[in-house]
Coordinates of C-alpha atoms and ligand atoms in Angstrom, one line a residue:
M1 CA 37.3 20.6 6.3
L2 CA 40.9 21.3 5.1
P3 CA 43.6 20.5 7.7
V4 CA 44.7 24.1 7.5
R5 CA 44.3 26.8 10.1
R6 CA 42.7 30.1 9.2
S7 CA 45.9 32.0 9.8
E8 CA 47.8 29.8 7.4
L9 CA 45.1 30.3 4.7
A10 CA 45.4 34.0 5.2
T11 CA 49.2 33.8 4.5
F12 CA 48.6 31.5 1.5
F13 CA 46.2 33.9 -0.1
S14 CA 48.1 37.0 0.7
P15 CA 48.7 39.0 -2.6
T16 CA 52.2 39.8 -1.5
P17 CA 53.9 36.5 -0.6
N18 CA 56.9 36.3 1.6
T19 CA 59.6 37.0 -1.0
T20 CA 62.4 36.0 1.3
L21 CA 61.6 32.3 0.7
F22 CA 61.9 32.2 -3.1
M23 CA 62.5 34.2 -6.2
P24 CA 59.2 35.7 -7.2
R25 CA 57.9 35.5 -10.7
A26 CA 59.5 38.3 -12.8
T27 CA 56.2 39.9 -13.9
E28 CA 56.0 43.3 -12.3
V29 CA 54.5 46.8 -12.6
I30 CA 56.6 49.8 -11.8
I31 CA 55.0 53.2 -11.2
S32 CA 57.0 56.3 -11.9
L33 CA 56.1 59.0 -9.5
P34 CA 58.2 61.7 -11.3
A35 CA 56.2 61.0 -14.5
L36 CA 53.0 61.4 -12.6
R37 CA 54.1 64.7 -11.1
H38 CA 55.2 65.8 -14.6
N39 CA 51.8 65.0 -16.0
L40 CA 50.0 66.8 -13.2
R41 CA 52.2 69.9 -13.6
F42 CA 51.5 69.7 -17.3
A43 CA 47.7 69.7 -16.8
A44 CA 48.1 72.6 -14.4
G45 CA 50.1 74.5 -16.9
L46 CA 47.5 74.0 -19.6
A47 CA 44.8 75.3 -17.4
P48 CA 46.5 77.9 -15.1
N49 CA 43.2 79.5 -14.1
S50 CA 41.4 76.3 -13.2
K51 CA 41.4 74.1 -10.1
I52 CA 42.1 70.4 -10.5
W53 CA 40.2 67.3 -9.6
A54 CA 42.8 64.5 -10.0
V55 CA 40.6 61.6 -11.1
V56 CA 41.7 58.5 -9.1
K57 CA 38.7 56.1 -9.6
A58 CA 39.4 52.4 -10.2
D59 CA 42.4 52.5 -7.9
A60 CA 43.9 55.4 -9.9
Y61 CA 43.3 53.7 -13.2
G62 CA 45.0 50.6 -11.9
H63 CA 48.2 52.4 -10.7
G64 CA 47.4 52.0 -7.0
I65 CA 45.8 54.9 -5.2
E66 CA 48.0 54.8 -2.1
A67 CA 51.2 54.7 -4.2
V68 CA 50.2 57.7 -6.3
L69 CA 48.5 59.9 -3.7
P70 CA 51.5 61.8 -2.4
S71 CA 52.6 62.7 -5.9
L72 CA 49.2 64.2 -6.6
A73 CA 49.3 66.5 -3.6
Q74 CA 49.4 69.6 -5.8
A75 CA 45.9 68.8 -7.1
D76 CA 43.0 70.7 -5.5
G77 CA 41.0 67.5 -4.8
F78 CA 40.5 63.9 -5.7
A79 CA 37.6 62.5 -7.8
L80 CA 36.5 58.9 -7.7
V81 CA 33.3 56.7 -7.5
E82 CA 33.9 54.3 -4.7
F83 CA 32.7 55.3 -1.3
E84 CA 34.9 52.8 0.6
R85 CA 37.9 54.3 -1.2
A86 CA 36.8 57.8 -0.2
A87 CA 36.6 56.7 3.5
Q88 CA 40.1 55.1 3.1
L89 CA 41.5 58.4 1.8
R90 CA 40.1 60.2 4.9
A91 CA 41.5 57.5 7.1
L92 CA 44.9 58.0 5.5
G93 CA 44.7 61.7 6.5
V94 CA 43.7 63.2 3.2
T95 CA 42.0 66.5 4.0
A96 CA 41.6 67.8 0.4
P97 CA 38.2 67.9 -1.2
I98 CA 36.9 64.6 -2.6
L99 CA 34.3 64.4 -5.3
M100 CA 32.1 61.4 -5.9
L101 CA 31.6 61.2 -9.6
E102 CA 28.5 59.0 -9.6
G103 CA 27.1 60.7 -6.5
A104 CA 25.2 58.8 -3.8
F105 CA 24.1 55.2 -4.6
T106 CA 21.8 55.0 -1.6
P107 CA 20.4 57.6 0.8
E108 CA 22.8 56.4 3.5
D109 CA 25.7 57.6 1.3
L110 CA 24.6 61.2 2.2
A111 CA 25.5 60.6 5.9
Q112 CA 29.0 59.5 4.9
A113 CA 29.3 62.5 2.6
A114 CA 28.4 64.9 5.4
R115 CA 30.7 63.1 7.9
D116 CA 33.7 62.8 5.6
G117 CA 33.2 66.1 3.7
L118 CA 32.6 64.5 0.3
S119 CA 31.2 66.5 -2.6
L120 CA 28.5 64.6 -4.5
V121 CA 27.5 64.6 -8.1
V122 CA 23.7 64.8 -8.5
H123 CA 22.7 63.3 -11.8
E124 CA 19.2 62.0 -11.1
A125 CA 16.1 63.3 -9.6
G126 CA 15.9 60.6 -6.9
Q127 CA 19.2 61.9 -5.5
I128 CA 17.5 65.3 -4.9
D129 CA 14.7 63.6 -3.0
W130 CA 17.4 62.0 -0.7
F131 CA 18.9 65.5 -0.1
E132 CA 15.5 66.9 0.8
R133 CA 14.9 64.2 3.3
F134 CA 18.4 64.4 4.8
E135 CA 18.6 66.7 7.7
S136 CA 21.5 66.1 10.0
G137 CA 25.1 67.0 9.5
P138 CA 27.2 69.6 7.8
R139 CA 26.1 70.8 4.3
V140 CA 27.2 68.7 1.4
S141 CA 28.6 70.4 -1.8
V142 CA 26.9 69.3 -4.9
Y143 CA 28.0 68.9 -8.6
L144 CA 24.7 69.2 -10.5
K145 CA 25.3 67.2 -13.7
L146 CA 23.7 67.9 -17.1
N147 CA 23.1 65.2 -19.7
S148 CA 24.7 66.9 -22.7
G149 CA 24.3 64.1 -25.1
M150 CA 26.2 61.1 -23.7
N151 CA 22.9 59.8 -22.3
R152 CA 24.6 58.0 -19.5
L153 CA 24.4 60.2 -16.4
G154 CA 22.9 63.6 -16.0
L155 CA 19.6 65.5 -15.8
P156 CA 18.0 66.5 -19.1
V157 CA 18.0 70.1 -20.1
E158 CA 14.3 70.5 -19.3
Q159 CA 14.7 69.4 -15.7
F160 CA 18.0 71.2 -15.0
R161 CA 16.9 74.6 -13.7
Q162 CA 14.1 73.1 -11.5
A163 CA 16.7 70.7 -10.1
W164 CA 19.0 73.6 -9.3
S165 CA 16.2 75.5 -7.5
R166 CA 15.2 72.5 -5.5
L167 CA 18.8 71.9 -4.4
R168 CA 19.3 75.6 -3.7
N169 CA 16.3 75.5 -1.3
T170 CA 17.5 72.4 0.5
P171 CA 19.2 73.1 3.8
S172 CA 21.6 70.0 3.6
V173 CA 23.0 71.3 0.3
G174 CA 26.1 73.5 0.3
S175 CA 27.6 75.0 -2.9
I176 CA 26.3 73.9 -6.2
T177 CA 28.7 73.5 -9.1
L178 CA 27.4 73.0 -12.6
M179 CA 28.9 70.2 -14.6
T180 CA 28.7 68.0 -17.6
H181 CA 30.8 65.2 -19.1
F182 CA 31.5 65.2 -22.9
A183 CA 30.9 62.1 -25.0
N184 CA 33.2 63.3 -27.8
A185 CA 35.8 65.7 -26.5
D186 CA 38.4 63.7 -28.4
L187 CA 36.8 64.5 -31.8
P188 CA 36.9 67.8 -33.8
Q189 CA 33.8 69.8 -33.0
G190 CA 32.8 66.9 -30.7
T191 CA 31.7 69.3 -27.9
D192 CA 29.8 71.9 -29.9
A193 CA 26.3 70.5 -29.5
A194 CA 27.0 69.6 -25.9
M195 CA 28.2 73.1 -25.1
A196 CA 25.1 74.6 -26.7
L197 CA 22.9 72.5 -24.4
F198 CA 25.0 73.3 -21.4
E199 CA 25.0 77.1 -22.0
N200 CA 21.2 77.0 -22.5
A201 CA 20.6 74.9 -19.4
T202 CA 22.9 76.9 -17.1
R203 CA 22.4 80.5 -18.4
G204 CA 22.1 82.9 -15.4
L205 CA 22.6 80.2 -12.8
E206 CA 25.3 81.0 -10.2
G207 CA 28.0 78.5 -9.3
D208 CA 31.3 77.2 -10.6
R209 CA 31.5 75.2 -13.8
S210 CA 33.3 71.9 -14.4
L211 CA 33.4 70.4 -17.9
A212 CA 36.8 69.2 -19.1
N213 CA 38.2 65.6 -19.0
S214 CA 41.7 64.9 -20.4
A215 CA 40.7 65.2 -24.0
A216 CA 39.1 68.6 -23.4
I217 CA 42.0 69.8 -21.2
L218 CA 44.5 68.9 -24.0
S219 CA 42.6 70.3 -26.9
L220 CA 39.9 72.8 -25.9
P221 CA 41.4 75.6 -23.7
H222 CA 38.1 77.6 -23.9
L223 CA 36.3 74.8 -22.0
H224 CA 38.7 74.6 -19.0
A225 CA 36.2 76.6 -16.8
D226 CA 36.6 76.6 -13.0
W227 CA 37.5 72.9 -12.3
I228 CA 39.2 70.5 -14.7
R229 CA 39.0 66.8 -14.2
P230 CA 42.1 65.1 -15.7
G231 CA 42.2 61.3 -15.5
I232 CA 44.1 59.4 -18.2
M233 CA 46.5 62.2 -18.9
L234 CA 47.8 62.1 -15.4
Y235 CA 48.8 58.5 -16.0
G236 CA 50.6 59.4 -19.3
S237 CA 48.3 57.7 -21.7
T238 CA 46.5 59.5 -24.6
P239 CA 42.7 60.1 -24.7
F240 CA 43.0 60.5 -28.5
A241 CA 43.0 57.7 -31.1
D242 CA 45.3 59.6 -33.4
R243 CA 47.7 61.5 -31.1
S244 CA 50.3 59.7 -29.1
A245 CA 50.9 60.5 -25.4
M246 CA 54.5 61.5 -26.2
S247 CA 53.4 63.9 -29.0
L248 CA 51.1 65.5 -26.4
G249 CA 54.0 66.0 -23.9
L250 CA 52.9 63.3 -21.4
E251 CA 55.2 60.8 -19.7
P252 CA 54.1 57.1 -19.1
V253 CA 53.6 56.3 -15.4
M254 CA 53.2 52.6 -15.6
T255 CA 55.7 50.1 -16.8
L256 CA 54.7 46.4 -17.1
R257 CA 57.7 44.2 -17.5
S258 CA 58.9 40.6 -17.1
R259 CA 61.7 38.3 -18.4
L260 CA 62.3 35.6 -20.9
I261 CA 61.9 32.2 -19.3
A262 CA 62.6 30.1 -22.3
C263 CA 63.8 30.3 -25.9
Q264 CA 62.7 28.0 -28.8
T265 CA 64.0 27.5 -32.3
L266 CA 61.3 26.9 -34.9
S267 CA 61.9 25.3 -38.3
P268 CA 59.8 26.5 -41.2
G269 CA 56.3 25.1 -40.9
E270 CA 56.4 24.8 -37.1
A271 CA 53.9 26.7 -34.9
V272 CA 53.9 28.3 -31.5
G273 CA 51.2 28.5 -28.8
Y274 CA 47.5 27.4 -28.5
G275 CA 45.7 26.9 -31.8
S276 CA 49.0 27.0 -33.7
T277 CA 47.9 30.4 -35.1
F278 CA 51.5 31.5 -35.9
V279 CA 53.5 29.3 -38.2
A280 CA 57.2 30.1 -38.9
D281 CA 58.0 30.6 -42.6
R282 CA 61.8 30.3 -42.0
P283 CA 64.0 29.2 -39.2
M284 CA 63.1 31.4 -36.2
R285 CA 64.0 32.0 -32.6
I286 CA 61.1 32.6 -30.3
G287 CA 61.2 33.9 -26.7
V288 CA 58.8 32.9 -24.0
V289 CA 57.8 35.7 -21.7
A290 CA 56.4 35.2 -18.2
C291 CA 53.4 37.4 -18.7
G292 CA 49.9 36.4 -19.8
Y293 CA 46.3 37.3 -19.6
A294 CA 46.1 36.3 -16.0
D295 CA 48.5 39.2 -15.3
G296 CA 46.4 41.7 -17.3
Y297 CA 48.0 41.5 -20.7
P298 CA 45.2 41.5 -23.3
R299 CA 44.5 38.1 -24.8
H300 CA 43.2 39.8 -27.9
A301 CA 46.6 41.2 -28.7
P302 CA 47.4 39.6 -32.1
T303 CA 50.6 38.5 -33.6
G304 CA 52.6 41.7 -34.3
T305 CA 51.8 43.6 -31.1
P306 CA 54.9 45.6 -30.1
V307 CA 57.1 44.4 -27.2
A308 CA 60.7 45.2 -26.2
V309 CA 63.2 42.5 -25.4
A310 CA 66.4 43.7 -23.8
G311 CA 65.5 47.2 -25.0
V312 CA 65.0 46.1 -28.6
R313 CA 61.6 46.6 -30.2
T314 CA 60.1 43.4 -31.6
R315 CA 56.6 41.8 -31.8
T316 CA 54.5 39.1 -30.2
V317 CA 53.8 35.9 -32.2
G318 CA 50.9 33.5 -31.6
R319 CA 48.2 33.5 -29.0
V320 CA 48.7 35.1 -25.5
S321 CA 48.1 32.4 -22.9
M322 CA 47.3 32.6 -19.2
D323 CA 50.8 32.9 -17.9
M324 CA 53.0 33.4 -20.9
L325 CA 53.3 35.1 -24.3
T326 CA 55.7 34.5 -27.1
V327 CA 57.9 37.0 -29.0
D328 CA 59.9 37.1 -32.2
L329 CA 63.6 37.2 -31.3
E330 CA 64.9 37.9 -34.9
P331 CA 65.7 41.6 -34.1
V332 CA 67.5 40.4 -30.9
P333 CA 69.8 37.6 -31.9
R334 CA 71.7 37.6 -28.6
A335 CA 68.6 37.4 -26.5
R336 CA 68.6 34.6 -23.9
V337 CA 66.7 33.4 -20.9
G338 CA 66.6 36.0 -18.1
D339 CA 66.6 39.0 -20.5
P340 CA 64.2 41.8 -19.5
V341 CA 61.0 42.3 -21.5
E342 CA 58.9 45.5 -21.5
L343 CA 55.3 44.8 -22.3
W344 CA 54.5 48.5 -22.0
G345 CA 56.2 51.6 -20.6
R346 CA 58.7 54.0 -22.0
S347 CA 59.8 52.0 -25.0
I348 CA 56.3 50.6 -25.8
P349 CA 53.5 53.0 -25.2
V350 CA 50.5 51.3 -23.5
D351 CA 48.3 53.0 -26.1
E352 CA 50.1 51.0 -28.9
V353 CA 49.5 47.7 -27.2
A354 CA 45.9 48.8 -26.6
A355 CA 45.3 49.8 -30.2
A356 CA 46.7 46.4 -31.4
A357 CA 44.3 44.6 -29.1
G358 CA 41.3 46.7 -30.1
T359 CA 41.0 48.7 -26.9
I360 CA 42.3 51.8 -25.1
G361 CA 45.1 52.4 -22.6
Y362 CA 42.6 53.0 -19.8
E363 CA 41.4 49.3 -20.0
L364 CA 44.9 47.8 -19.9
T365 CA 46.2 49.8 -16.9
C366 CA 42.9 49.1 -15.0
A367 CA 43.2 45.3 -15.6
I368 CA 46.6 44.6 -14.0
A369 CA 46.0 41.5 -11.9
Q370 CA 46.5 41.0 -8.1
R371 CA 49.3 38.6 -8.5
V372 CA 51.6 41.1 -10.3
R373 CA 54.2 42.6 -8.0
R374 CA 54.2 46.3 -7.8
S375 CA 56.8 48.8 -6.9
V376 CA 57.3 52.6 -7.2
V377 CA 60.3 54.6 -8.4
D378 CA 60.8 58.1 -7.4
D379 CA 64.0 58.9 -9.2
G380 CA 63.0 59.2 -12.9
D381 CA 63.7 56.2 -15.0
P382 CA 61.9 53.0 -14.1
A383 CA 64.6 50.8 -15.8
Ligands
PLP1 C1 36.6 59.4 -15.5 C2 36.1 60.8 -15.6 C3 36.9 61.8 -15.9 C4 38.3 61.6 -16.4 O1 38.3 61.2 -17.8 P1 39.7 61.1 -18.6 O2 39.3 60.8 -20.0 O3 40.4 59.9 -18.0 O4 40.4 62.3 -18.4 C5 36.4 63.1 -15.9 N1 35.1 63.3 -15.5 C6 34.2 62.3 -15.2 C7 32.8 62.6 -14.8 C8 34.7 61.0 -15.2 O5 33.9 60.0 -14.9

C-alpha cells in the first residue's frame, strides 16, 4: 500500500495540475473559436438549402467538445458515436438534435435514445430487430444507412427497401432519413457508382436524404441533399490530398505550440537524437522543442517536416522523441531558449505535418495527449 491518501492521488493524477505552484511545460493547444465559426458559416454558405449536422465525434476531432460547442450553436444538430458523450451534451443543456453515427451498440441504447431524444443510424439488420422489440418511450428518429461501396457500415442494396418497410411499420420508429457515406468523395467521379446504388435503392421511398461529408460538401454541390454532415472542414483541415485548407477557404482551428528549451551547436559529422539519424554536414545550430510523441506529435514525422520557430518557417531534424523534437535553426539565427515554436496552426497547416508523417490531419488533431494544456481564444488570432 502506498502511503498516500486517495484524495492526494486524485490531485496527483489530475490532468490540469495546480498551475499556481510552478510554471507549466510550454506545450499547449489553442482552439480558435472565430475560426470554427467561420468554417461553420462557410459550410452553411456552400449548402444554403441543407440542414447541418456538425460532426463532433472523438471529442470534436480532438478539439474538445465542451470548448467548441457554443461556437457550433448555428448548426441544426450534432453527430457523434459515443453514447456517454451524447448524455453529457444533454446534461449540459443541449436541446438540438443529436445523431448517433454508428447507431445503437446494444438494445439498451434504444432506451437512452428515446429518453434523450437521440436519432440513431440503422446500418445492420440486428438493429431493426431491437427496434421491433422495443416498446416503451417516445419514437426514435432513424437514419437508415445504405452500404454504397465502402463496405464498412450499411445495409446492402438488396435489403434496403425491406429494411425501410420493417422500420416504417415499427411503432417505436419516428421519421426515417435515407443516408449513405461515401468512400471516395475526395476523388474525381469518386461518388458516381455510390450514387447510382443509392438512387436505385431509395427510388420512391419517402424521407429526407443525407449524403455529404466535408469532401462532398466542398466539391459536389448536387449531393448536398437535405442534411450535410461536415466534420473535418469545421476544424479547418482539408479532406483532400491535393487541395490545401487555405485554398478551400477554411481557417485552422487548432494551434499546437511550445517553446525552445535548449539550443545546440553541431560540428560537421555530429548527429542529433536517438539513432543519430540526422548528421550535420556543416556547422549547425539546432533547437530543442518541448513537444514529442507523448504530446501527440507524430513520431513518424521525418527530418524536413515543417515547423515555425519565432514565426520563421524551418524544419525538424532527427527523430521525434517522447517529450522533445529538434529543429534546424539556420533560417532563424537569432533564435534562443524560450522562443515560441508552432508545430501546427496558422503558419504550419496541420495537413502539411500530416502529409510529411504519412497520415491525415484528422489523426493528428485526434491524438493530442491529455497532458497538453488547452485554452480557447475568442478574439481571432491565437498568437
Ligand atoms: C465522420 C463522419 C462524417 C464527417 O466526415 P468528414 O470527412 O470529417 O467531413 C460524416 N458522416 C459520417 C457517417 C461520419 O462518420
